[in-house]
Coordinates of C-alpha atoms and ligand atoms in Angstrom, one line a residue:
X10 CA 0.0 0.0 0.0
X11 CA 2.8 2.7 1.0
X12 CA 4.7 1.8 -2.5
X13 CA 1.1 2.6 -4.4
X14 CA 1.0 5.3 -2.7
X15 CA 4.7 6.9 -3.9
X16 CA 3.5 6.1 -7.0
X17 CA 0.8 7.8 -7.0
X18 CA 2.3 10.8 -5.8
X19 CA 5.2 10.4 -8.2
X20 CA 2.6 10.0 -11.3
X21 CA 0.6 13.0 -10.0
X22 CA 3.4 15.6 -9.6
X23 CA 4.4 14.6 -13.4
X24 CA 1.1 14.8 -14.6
X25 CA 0.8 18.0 -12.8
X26 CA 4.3 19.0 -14.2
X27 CA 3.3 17.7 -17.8
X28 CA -0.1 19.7 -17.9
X29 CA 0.8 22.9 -16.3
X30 CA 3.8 23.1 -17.7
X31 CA 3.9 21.9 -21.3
X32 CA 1.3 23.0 -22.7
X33 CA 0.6 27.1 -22.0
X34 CA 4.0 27.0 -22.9
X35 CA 3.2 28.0 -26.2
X36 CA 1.6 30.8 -24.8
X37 CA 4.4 32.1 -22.6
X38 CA 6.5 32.3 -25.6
X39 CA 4.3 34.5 -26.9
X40 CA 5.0 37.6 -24.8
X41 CA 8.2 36.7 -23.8
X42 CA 10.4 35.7 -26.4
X43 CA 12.4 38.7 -28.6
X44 CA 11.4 37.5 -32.2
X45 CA 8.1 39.0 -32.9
X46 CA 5.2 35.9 -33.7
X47 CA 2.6 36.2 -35.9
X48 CA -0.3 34.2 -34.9
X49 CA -2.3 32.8 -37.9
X50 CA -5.9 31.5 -37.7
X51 CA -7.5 29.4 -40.0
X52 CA -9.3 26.4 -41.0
X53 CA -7.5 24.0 -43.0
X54 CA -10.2 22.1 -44.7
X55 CA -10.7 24.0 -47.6
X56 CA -8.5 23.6 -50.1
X57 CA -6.4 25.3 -52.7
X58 CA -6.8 27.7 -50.0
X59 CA -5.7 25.7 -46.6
X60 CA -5.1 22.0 -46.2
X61 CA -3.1 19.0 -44.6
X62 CA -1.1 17.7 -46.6
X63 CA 1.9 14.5 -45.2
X64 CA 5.0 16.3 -46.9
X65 CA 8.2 14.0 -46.3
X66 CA 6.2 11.8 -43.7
X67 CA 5.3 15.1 -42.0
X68 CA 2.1 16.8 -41.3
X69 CA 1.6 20.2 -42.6
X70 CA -0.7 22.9 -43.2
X71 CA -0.5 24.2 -46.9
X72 CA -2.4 26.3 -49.7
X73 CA -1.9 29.3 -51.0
X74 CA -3.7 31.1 -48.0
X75 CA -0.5 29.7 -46.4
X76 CA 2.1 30.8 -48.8
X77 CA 0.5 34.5 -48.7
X78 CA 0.5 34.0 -45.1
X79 CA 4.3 33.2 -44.7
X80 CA 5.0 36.4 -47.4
X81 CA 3.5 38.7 -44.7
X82 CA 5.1 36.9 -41.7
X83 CA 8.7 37.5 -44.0
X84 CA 7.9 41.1 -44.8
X85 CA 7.1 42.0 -41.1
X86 CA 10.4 40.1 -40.2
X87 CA 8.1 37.8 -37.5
X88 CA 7.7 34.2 -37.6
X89 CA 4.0 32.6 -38.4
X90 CA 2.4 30.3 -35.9
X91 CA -0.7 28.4 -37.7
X92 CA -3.6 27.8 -35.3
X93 CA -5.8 25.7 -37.1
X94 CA -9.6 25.4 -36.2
X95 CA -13.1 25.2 -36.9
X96 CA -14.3 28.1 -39.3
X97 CA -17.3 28.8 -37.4
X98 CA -14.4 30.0 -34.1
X99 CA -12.0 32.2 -36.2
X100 CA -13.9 35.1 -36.2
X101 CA -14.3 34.9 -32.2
X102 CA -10.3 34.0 -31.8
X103 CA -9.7 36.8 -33.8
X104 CA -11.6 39.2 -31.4
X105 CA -10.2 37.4 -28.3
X106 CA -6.7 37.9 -29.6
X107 CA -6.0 34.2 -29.9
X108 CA -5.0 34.8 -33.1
X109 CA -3.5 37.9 -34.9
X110 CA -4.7 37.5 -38.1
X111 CA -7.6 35.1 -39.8
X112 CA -6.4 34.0 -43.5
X113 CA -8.7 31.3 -44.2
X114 CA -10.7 32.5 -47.6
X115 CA -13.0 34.8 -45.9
X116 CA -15.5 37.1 -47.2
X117 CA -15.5 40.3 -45.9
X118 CA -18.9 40.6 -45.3
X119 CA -20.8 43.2 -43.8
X120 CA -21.9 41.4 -41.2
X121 CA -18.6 40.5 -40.8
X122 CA -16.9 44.1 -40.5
X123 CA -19.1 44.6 -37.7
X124 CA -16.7 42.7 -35.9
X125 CA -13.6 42.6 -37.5
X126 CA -11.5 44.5 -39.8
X127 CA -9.9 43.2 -42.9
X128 CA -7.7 43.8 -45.5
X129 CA -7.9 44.3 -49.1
X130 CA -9.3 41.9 -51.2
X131 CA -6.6 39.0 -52.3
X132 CA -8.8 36.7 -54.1
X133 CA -12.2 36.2 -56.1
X134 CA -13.9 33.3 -56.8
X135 CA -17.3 32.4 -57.9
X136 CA -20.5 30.2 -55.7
X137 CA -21.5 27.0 -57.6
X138 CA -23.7 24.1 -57.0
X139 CA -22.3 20.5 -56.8
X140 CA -24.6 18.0 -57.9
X141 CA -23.9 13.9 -58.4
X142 CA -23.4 13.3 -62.3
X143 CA -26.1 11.5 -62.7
X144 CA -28.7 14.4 -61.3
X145 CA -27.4 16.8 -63.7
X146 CA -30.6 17.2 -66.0
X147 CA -32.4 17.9 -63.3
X148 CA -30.9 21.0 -61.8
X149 CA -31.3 23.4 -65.1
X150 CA -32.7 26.4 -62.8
X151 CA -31.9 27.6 -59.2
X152 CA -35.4 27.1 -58.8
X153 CA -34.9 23.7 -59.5
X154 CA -32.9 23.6 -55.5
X155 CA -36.0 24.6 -54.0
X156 CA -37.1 22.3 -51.0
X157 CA -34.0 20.1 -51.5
X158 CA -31.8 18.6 -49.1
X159 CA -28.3 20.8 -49.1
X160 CA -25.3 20.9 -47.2
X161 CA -23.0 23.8 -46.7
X162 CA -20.0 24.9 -44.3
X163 CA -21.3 26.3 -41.2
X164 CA -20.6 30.0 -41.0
X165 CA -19.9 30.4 -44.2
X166 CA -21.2 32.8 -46.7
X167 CA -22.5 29.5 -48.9
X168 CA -24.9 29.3 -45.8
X169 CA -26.2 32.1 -46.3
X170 CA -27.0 31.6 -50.2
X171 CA -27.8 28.1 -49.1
X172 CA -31.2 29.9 -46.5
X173 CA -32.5 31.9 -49.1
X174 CA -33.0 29.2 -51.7
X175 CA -36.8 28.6 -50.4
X176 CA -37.7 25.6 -48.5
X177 CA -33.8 24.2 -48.7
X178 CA -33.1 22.0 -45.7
X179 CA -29.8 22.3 -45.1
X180 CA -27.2 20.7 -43.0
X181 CA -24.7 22.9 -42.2
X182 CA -21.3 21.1 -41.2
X183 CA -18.1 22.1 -39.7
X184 CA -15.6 20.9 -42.9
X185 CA -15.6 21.0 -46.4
X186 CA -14.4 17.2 -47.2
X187 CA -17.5 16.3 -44.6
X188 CA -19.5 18.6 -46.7
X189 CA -18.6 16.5 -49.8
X190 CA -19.0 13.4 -48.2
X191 CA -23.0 14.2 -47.2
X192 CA -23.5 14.6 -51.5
X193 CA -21.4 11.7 -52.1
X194 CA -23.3 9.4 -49.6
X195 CA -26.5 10.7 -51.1
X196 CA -27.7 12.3 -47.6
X197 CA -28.1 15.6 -49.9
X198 CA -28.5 16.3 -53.6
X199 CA -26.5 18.9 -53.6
X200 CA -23.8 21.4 -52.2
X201 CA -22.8 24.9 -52.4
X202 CA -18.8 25.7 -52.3
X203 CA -16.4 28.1 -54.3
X204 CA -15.4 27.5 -57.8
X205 CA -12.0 27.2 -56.9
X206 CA -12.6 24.3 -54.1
X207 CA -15.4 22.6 -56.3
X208 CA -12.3 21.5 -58.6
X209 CA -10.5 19.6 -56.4
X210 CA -13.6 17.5 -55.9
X211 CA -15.7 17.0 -59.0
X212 CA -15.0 13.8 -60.7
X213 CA -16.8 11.4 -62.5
X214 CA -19.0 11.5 -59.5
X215 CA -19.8 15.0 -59.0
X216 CA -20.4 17.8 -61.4
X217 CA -21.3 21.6 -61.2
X218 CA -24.6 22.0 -62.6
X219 CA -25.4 24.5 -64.9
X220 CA -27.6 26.5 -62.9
X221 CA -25.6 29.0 -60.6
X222 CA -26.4 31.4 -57.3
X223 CA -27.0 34.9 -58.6
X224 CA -24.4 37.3 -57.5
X225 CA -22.2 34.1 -56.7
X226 CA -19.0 36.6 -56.8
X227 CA -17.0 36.4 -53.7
X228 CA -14.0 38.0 -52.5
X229 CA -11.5 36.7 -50.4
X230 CA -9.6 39.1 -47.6
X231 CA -7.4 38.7 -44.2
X232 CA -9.4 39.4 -40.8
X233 CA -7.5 41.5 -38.6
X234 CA -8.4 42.7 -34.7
X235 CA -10.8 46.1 -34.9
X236 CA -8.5 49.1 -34.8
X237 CA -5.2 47.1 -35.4
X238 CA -4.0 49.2 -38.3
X239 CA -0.4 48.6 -37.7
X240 CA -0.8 45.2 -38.9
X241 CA -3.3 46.4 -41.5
X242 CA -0.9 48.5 -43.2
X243 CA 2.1 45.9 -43.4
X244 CA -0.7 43.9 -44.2
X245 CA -1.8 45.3 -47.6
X246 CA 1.8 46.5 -48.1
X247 CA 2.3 43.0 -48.7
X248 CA -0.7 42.2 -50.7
X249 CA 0.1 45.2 -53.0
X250 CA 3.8 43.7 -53.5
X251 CA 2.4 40.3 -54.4
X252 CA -0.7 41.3 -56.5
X253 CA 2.6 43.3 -58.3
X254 CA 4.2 40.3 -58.9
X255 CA 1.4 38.2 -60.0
X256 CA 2.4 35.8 -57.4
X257 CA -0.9 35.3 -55.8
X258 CA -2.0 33.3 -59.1
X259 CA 0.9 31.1 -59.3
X260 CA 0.1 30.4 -55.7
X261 CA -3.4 29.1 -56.6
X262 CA -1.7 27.3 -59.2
X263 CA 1.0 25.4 -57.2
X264 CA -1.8 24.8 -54.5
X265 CA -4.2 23.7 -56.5
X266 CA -1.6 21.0 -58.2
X267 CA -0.6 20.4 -54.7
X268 CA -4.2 19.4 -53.5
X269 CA -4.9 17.6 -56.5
X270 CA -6.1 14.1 -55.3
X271 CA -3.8 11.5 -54.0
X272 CA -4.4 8.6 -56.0
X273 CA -5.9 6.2 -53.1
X274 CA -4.2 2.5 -52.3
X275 CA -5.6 0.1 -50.1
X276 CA -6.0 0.1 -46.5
X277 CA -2.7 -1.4 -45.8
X278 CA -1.1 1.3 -47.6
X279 CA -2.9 4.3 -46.2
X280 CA -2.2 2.7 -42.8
X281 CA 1.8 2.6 -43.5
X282 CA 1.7 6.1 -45.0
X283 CA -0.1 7.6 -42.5
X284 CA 1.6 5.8 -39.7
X285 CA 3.0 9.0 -38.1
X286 CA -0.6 10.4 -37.8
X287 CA -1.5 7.5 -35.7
X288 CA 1.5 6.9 -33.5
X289 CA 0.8 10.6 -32.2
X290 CA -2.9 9.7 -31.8
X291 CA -2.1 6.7 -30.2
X292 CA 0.2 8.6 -27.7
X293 CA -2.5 11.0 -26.9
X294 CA -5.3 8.7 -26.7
X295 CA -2.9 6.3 -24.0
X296 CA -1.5 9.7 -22.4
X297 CA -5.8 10.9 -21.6
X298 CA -6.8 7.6 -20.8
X299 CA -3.9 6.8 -18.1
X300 CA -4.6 9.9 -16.3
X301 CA -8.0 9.8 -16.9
X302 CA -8.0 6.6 -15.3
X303 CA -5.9 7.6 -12.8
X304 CA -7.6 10.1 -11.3
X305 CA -10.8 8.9 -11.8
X306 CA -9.5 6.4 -8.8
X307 CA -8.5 8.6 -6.7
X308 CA -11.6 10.3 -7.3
X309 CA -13.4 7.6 -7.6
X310 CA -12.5 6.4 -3.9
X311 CA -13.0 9.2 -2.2
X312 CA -16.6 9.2 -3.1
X313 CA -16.7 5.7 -2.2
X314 CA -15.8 6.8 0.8
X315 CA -17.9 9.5 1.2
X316 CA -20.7 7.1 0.5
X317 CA -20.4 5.0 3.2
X318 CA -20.2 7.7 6.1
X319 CA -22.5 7.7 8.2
X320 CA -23.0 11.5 8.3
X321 CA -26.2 12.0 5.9
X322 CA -25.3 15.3 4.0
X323 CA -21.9 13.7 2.9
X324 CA -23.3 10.5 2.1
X325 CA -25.7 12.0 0.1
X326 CA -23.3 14.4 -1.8
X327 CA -21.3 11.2 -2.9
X328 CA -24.7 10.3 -4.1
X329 CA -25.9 13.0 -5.8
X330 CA -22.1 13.1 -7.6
X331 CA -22.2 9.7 -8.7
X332 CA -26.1 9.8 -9.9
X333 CA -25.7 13.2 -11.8
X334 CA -22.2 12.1 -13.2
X335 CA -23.7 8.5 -15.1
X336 CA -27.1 10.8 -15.7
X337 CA -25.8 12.6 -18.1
X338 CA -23.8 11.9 -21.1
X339 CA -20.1 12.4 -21.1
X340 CA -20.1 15.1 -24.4
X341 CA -22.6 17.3 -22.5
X342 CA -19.9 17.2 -19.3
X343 CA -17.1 18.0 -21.8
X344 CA -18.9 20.8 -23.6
X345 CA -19.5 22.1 -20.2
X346 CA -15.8 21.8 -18.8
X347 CA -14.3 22.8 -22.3
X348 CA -16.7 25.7 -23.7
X349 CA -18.9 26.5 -20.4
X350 CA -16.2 27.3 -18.2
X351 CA -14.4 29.4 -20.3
X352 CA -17.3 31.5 -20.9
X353 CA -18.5 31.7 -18.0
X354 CA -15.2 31.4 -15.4
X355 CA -13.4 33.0 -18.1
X356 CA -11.1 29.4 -17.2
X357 CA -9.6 28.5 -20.8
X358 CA -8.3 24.8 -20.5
X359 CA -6.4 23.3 -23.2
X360 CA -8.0 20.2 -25.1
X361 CA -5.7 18.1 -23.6
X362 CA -6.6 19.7 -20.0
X363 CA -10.2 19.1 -20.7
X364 CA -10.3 15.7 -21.8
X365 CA -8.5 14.7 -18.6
X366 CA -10.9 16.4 -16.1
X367 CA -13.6 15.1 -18.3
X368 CA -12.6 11.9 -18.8
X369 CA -11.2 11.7 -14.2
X370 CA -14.8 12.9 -13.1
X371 CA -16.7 10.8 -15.6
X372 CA -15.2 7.5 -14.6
X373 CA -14.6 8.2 -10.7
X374 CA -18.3 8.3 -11.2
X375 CA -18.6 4.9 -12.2
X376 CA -15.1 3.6 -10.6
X377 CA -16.7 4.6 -7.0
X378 CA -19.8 2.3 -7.3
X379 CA -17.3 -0.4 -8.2
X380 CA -15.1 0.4 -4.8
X381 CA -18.2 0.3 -3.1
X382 CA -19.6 -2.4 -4.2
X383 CA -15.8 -4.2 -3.4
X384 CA -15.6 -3.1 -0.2
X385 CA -19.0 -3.6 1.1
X386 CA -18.3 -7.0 0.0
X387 CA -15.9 -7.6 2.1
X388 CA -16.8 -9.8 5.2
X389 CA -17.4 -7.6 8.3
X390 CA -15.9 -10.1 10.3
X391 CA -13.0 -8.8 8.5
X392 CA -12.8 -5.0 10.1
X393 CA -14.5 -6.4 13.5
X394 CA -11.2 -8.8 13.5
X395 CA -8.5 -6.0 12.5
X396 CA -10.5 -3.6 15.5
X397 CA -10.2 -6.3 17.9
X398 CA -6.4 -6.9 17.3
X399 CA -5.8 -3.1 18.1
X400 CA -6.1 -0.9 15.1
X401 CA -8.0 1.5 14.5
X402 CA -10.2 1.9 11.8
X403 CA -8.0 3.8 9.0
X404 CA -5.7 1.3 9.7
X405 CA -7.9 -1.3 8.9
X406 CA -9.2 0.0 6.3
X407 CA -5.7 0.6 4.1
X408 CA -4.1 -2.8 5.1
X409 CA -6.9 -5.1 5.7
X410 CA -10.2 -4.5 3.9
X411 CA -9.3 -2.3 1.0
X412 CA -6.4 -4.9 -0.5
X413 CA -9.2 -7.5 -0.5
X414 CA -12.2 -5.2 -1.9
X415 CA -9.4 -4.2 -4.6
X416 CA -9.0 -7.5 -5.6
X417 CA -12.2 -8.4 -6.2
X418 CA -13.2 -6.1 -8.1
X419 CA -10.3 -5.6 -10.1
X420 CA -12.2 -7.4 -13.2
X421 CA -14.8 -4.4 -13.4
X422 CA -11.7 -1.7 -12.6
X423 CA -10.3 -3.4 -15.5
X424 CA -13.5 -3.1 -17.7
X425 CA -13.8 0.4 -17.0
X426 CA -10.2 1.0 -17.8
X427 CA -11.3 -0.7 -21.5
X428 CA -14.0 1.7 -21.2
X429 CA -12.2 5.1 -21.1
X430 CA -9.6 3.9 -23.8
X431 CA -12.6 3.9 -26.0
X432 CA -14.7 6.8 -25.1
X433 CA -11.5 9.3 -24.9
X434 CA -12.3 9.4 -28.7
X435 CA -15.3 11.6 -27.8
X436 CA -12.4 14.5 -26.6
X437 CA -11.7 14.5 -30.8
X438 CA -14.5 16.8 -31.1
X439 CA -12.6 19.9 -29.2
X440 CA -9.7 19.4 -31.3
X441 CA -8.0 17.2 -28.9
X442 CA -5.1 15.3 -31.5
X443 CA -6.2 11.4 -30.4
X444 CA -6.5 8.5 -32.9
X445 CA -10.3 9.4 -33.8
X446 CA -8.9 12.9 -34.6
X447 CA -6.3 11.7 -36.6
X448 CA -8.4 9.5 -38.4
X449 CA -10.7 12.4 -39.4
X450 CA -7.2 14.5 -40.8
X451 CA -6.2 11.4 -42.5
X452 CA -9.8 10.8 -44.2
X453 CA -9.7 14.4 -45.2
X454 CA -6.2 14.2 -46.7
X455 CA -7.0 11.1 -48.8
X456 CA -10.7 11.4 -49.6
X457 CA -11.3 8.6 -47.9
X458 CA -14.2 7.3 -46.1
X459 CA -13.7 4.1 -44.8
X460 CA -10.5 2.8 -44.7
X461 CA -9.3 5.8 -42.3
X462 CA -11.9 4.8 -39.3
X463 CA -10.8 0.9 -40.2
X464 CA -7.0 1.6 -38.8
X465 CA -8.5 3.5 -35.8
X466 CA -10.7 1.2 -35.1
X467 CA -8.4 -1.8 -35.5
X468 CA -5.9 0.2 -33.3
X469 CA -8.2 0.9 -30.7
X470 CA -8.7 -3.1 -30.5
X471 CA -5.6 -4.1 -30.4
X472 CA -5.4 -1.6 -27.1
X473 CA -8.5 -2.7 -25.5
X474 CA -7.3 -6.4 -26.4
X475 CA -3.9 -6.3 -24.6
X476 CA -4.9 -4.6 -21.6
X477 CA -7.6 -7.0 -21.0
X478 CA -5.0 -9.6 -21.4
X479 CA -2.4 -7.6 -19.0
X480 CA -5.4 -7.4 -16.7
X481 CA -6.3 -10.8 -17.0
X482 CA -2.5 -11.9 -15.6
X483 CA -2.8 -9.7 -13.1
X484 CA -6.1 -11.3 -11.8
X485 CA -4.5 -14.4 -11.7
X486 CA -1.1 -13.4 -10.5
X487 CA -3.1 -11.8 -7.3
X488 CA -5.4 -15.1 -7.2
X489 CA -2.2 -17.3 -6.9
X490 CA -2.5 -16.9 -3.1
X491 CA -6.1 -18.3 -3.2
X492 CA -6.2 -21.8 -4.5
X493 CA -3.2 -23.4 -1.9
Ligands
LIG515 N1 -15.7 32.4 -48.6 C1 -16.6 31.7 -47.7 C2 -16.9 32.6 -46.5 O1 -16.2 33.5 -46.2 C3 -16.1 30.4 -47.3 C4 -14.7 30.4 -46.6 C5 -14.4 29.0 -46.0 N2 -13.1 29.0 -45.6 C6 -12.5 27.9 -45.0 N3 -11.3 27.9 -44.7 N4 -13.2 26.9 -44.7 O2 -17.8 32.3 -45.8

């Protein structure tokens, strides 16, 4: 018991040390390093503009949003610092001063100036409808859209066009290649996006139709903080230098060629070339599972504890923690934790920082009903007999009942351990870089559906698998003692 206990205290303070200090980090830096930063926010889904794309093994964010990007961070003499996220959040990182500038093929809206400035226009590009081939004939008009099923980006200008079509229904989602997929897997008949993005999608498939939004013009600009005009300035100094040039078209050009599909090999292959993805998911999704298990014991047992006190108002705090905690379901805690608190408590954890207090207070719900349940099962013989022989009741407790209650009901520990390996993939959805995320970058890299969420989900098994295995020698290694 006193050795578990070191090692609790020694995983703690590294955990403490690894959250805490790793990850703001990156924001120290920010103020306190001499060369300037430029903080650049976008959402690298939409490409020619922004995308992933594995260079030399590597992960990286390219497009010719990027390459204008990194010609402004070299005129200003800073260097660029890509924060990539949903499209929906850059206007609102923008104004929080997350980020220093948005490049992410914006429209400068009106609505949009309200809250932002930007710069000059870089870019124009034209609204079309994607339809599958074989639907063609029957989209002639843009009347012919009306009352159909649509999908669009969410907080883009397409959603706009998208709610005055009359009786649309439209399902607005968070990425483009998501967007696609909906048309693709027949769930709508049909999709707005930009010219320039359509072509790296249409195939045999997919077609524009002929019929088009009216004013479907759009420009693109950079979002910068109200008032910044600094950053402005240098901003469209830049712009001006590279509209001079003409380099702005040959960056479509070499983005476009560069987001041109990767021709798609089979499972096997997509798992070998993508490796790197998942190795980092894999360390992420084991990192937020250990400590989520972790704590969710210690957790876990204190509320066990609590439970079986026989003081009322604790006992029934332990209760109403563990009913209110398996009530509800485990995205609505982590929306809470990740967006609530931060609005409210003005508390901004990282997506790593999240998932583990989620993930700790989910399952030291469940994990105290199991310690509970061990301990009450323990003979009372047992504590009546360590009492008797002199010590008192913590005593008893740490050396004679708890050993026993842990092992037997190590099995369900071990189950629930199975449990959080699997449902950490719900932390994905904040951007938290686990093997479900990096499934989603790698199906939006290759275009492809299935084969992506086949490697995760053959990875998460093989996890699962050998921990119920490890768990299963243990049982039996602890047993031994049992069956003289
Ligand atoms: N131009 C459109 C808009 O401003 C779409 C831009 C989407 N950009 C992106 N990176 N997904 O609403």
């Amino acid at each position: 018991m006193k050795k578990i206990t070191r090692i609790i205290v020694f995983l703690l303070s590294a955990v403490i040390l690894l959250t805490t200090g790793l990850i703001p980090a990156s924001a120290q830096e920010a103020t306190t390093t001499v060369n300037k930063k430029l903080i650049l926010g976008t959402s690298a889904e939409f490409a020619p503009y922004e995308f992933h794309k594995r260079i030399d093994g590597k992960d990286q964010i390219v497009g010719f949003d990027i390459s204008i990007a990194k010609e402004i961070a070299k005129d200003m003499g800073a260097e660029l610092i890509i924060e990539d996220m949903g499209f929906d959040s850059l206007l609102s990182a923008l104004q929080s001063g997350r980020v220093d500038m948005v490049i992410s093929g914006m429209t400068p809206t009106e609505e949009r100036r309200q809250s932002i400035d930007f710069s000059d226009n870089y870019y124009m590009a034209r609204q079309v409808m994607i339809v599958r081939a074989e639907d063609k004939d029957k989209f002639l008009t843009m009347k012919d859209f009306e009352n159909e099923k649509i999908s669009v980006q969410k907080g883009s200008i397409q959603e706009e066009i998208g709610q005055t079509i009359q009786g649309a229904q439209l399902t607005a989602l968070d990425k483009i290649p998501d967007v696609v997929l909906q048309l693709q897997t027949k769930r709508v008949n049909a999709i707005i996006v930009e010219d320039t993005v359509a072509e790296g999608y249409i195939d045999s498939e997919t077609v524009i139709a002929d019929a088009s939004p009216a004013d479907s013009e759009s420009y693109a600009a950079i979002g910068i903080k109200k008032g910044k005009v600094e950053l402005q300035a240098a901003i469209n100094d830049t712009l001006a230098r590279l509209k001079s040039e003409g380099a702005i078209d040959q960056m479509v050009k070499d983005a476009s060629i560069l987001a041109a599909k990767v021709e798609s090999g089979n499972i096997l292959t997509t798992a070998w070339e993508y490796r790197n993805y998942y190795i980092k998911g894999i360390g992420f999704t084991l990192l937020l599972s250990a400590l989520g298990v972790l704590f969710g014991f210690i957790i876990g047992l204190f509320i066990a504890i609590l439970r079986m006190t026989n003081i009322r108002i604790v006992k029934w705090l332990g209760t109403a923690y563990v009913e209110v905690l398996r009530g509800t379901p485990m995205l609505v805690q982590l929306m809470i934790i990740h967006y609530g608190v931060a609005l409210t408590l003005g508390v901004n954890f990282s997506p790593l920082q999240s998932g583990i207090i989620t993930l700790s207070i989910n399952s030291s719900a469940y994990l105290a009903e199991i310690f509970r349940a061990g301990i009450q099962g323990v003979d009372r013989g047992q504590m009546e007999a360590a009492r008797s022989l002199g010590m008192n009741r913590i005593t008893a407790m740490r050396h004679i009942v708890l050993p026993q209650a842990f092992k037997a009901v190590l099995p369900a520990i071990g189950n629930e351990f199975i449990t959080i390996i699997k449902e950490s993939s719900i932390i994905s959805v904040i951007g938290m870089a686990d093997i479900m995320y990096q499934a989603g970058v790698v199906k939006n890299i290759t275009y492809q559906g299935l084969s992506p969420f086949i490697i995760a989900a053959a990875i998460y098994f093989v996890l699962t698998f050998t921990l119920s295995k490890l768990l299963n020698a243990l049982e039996r290694k602890l047993s031994a003692s049992d069956n003289r």
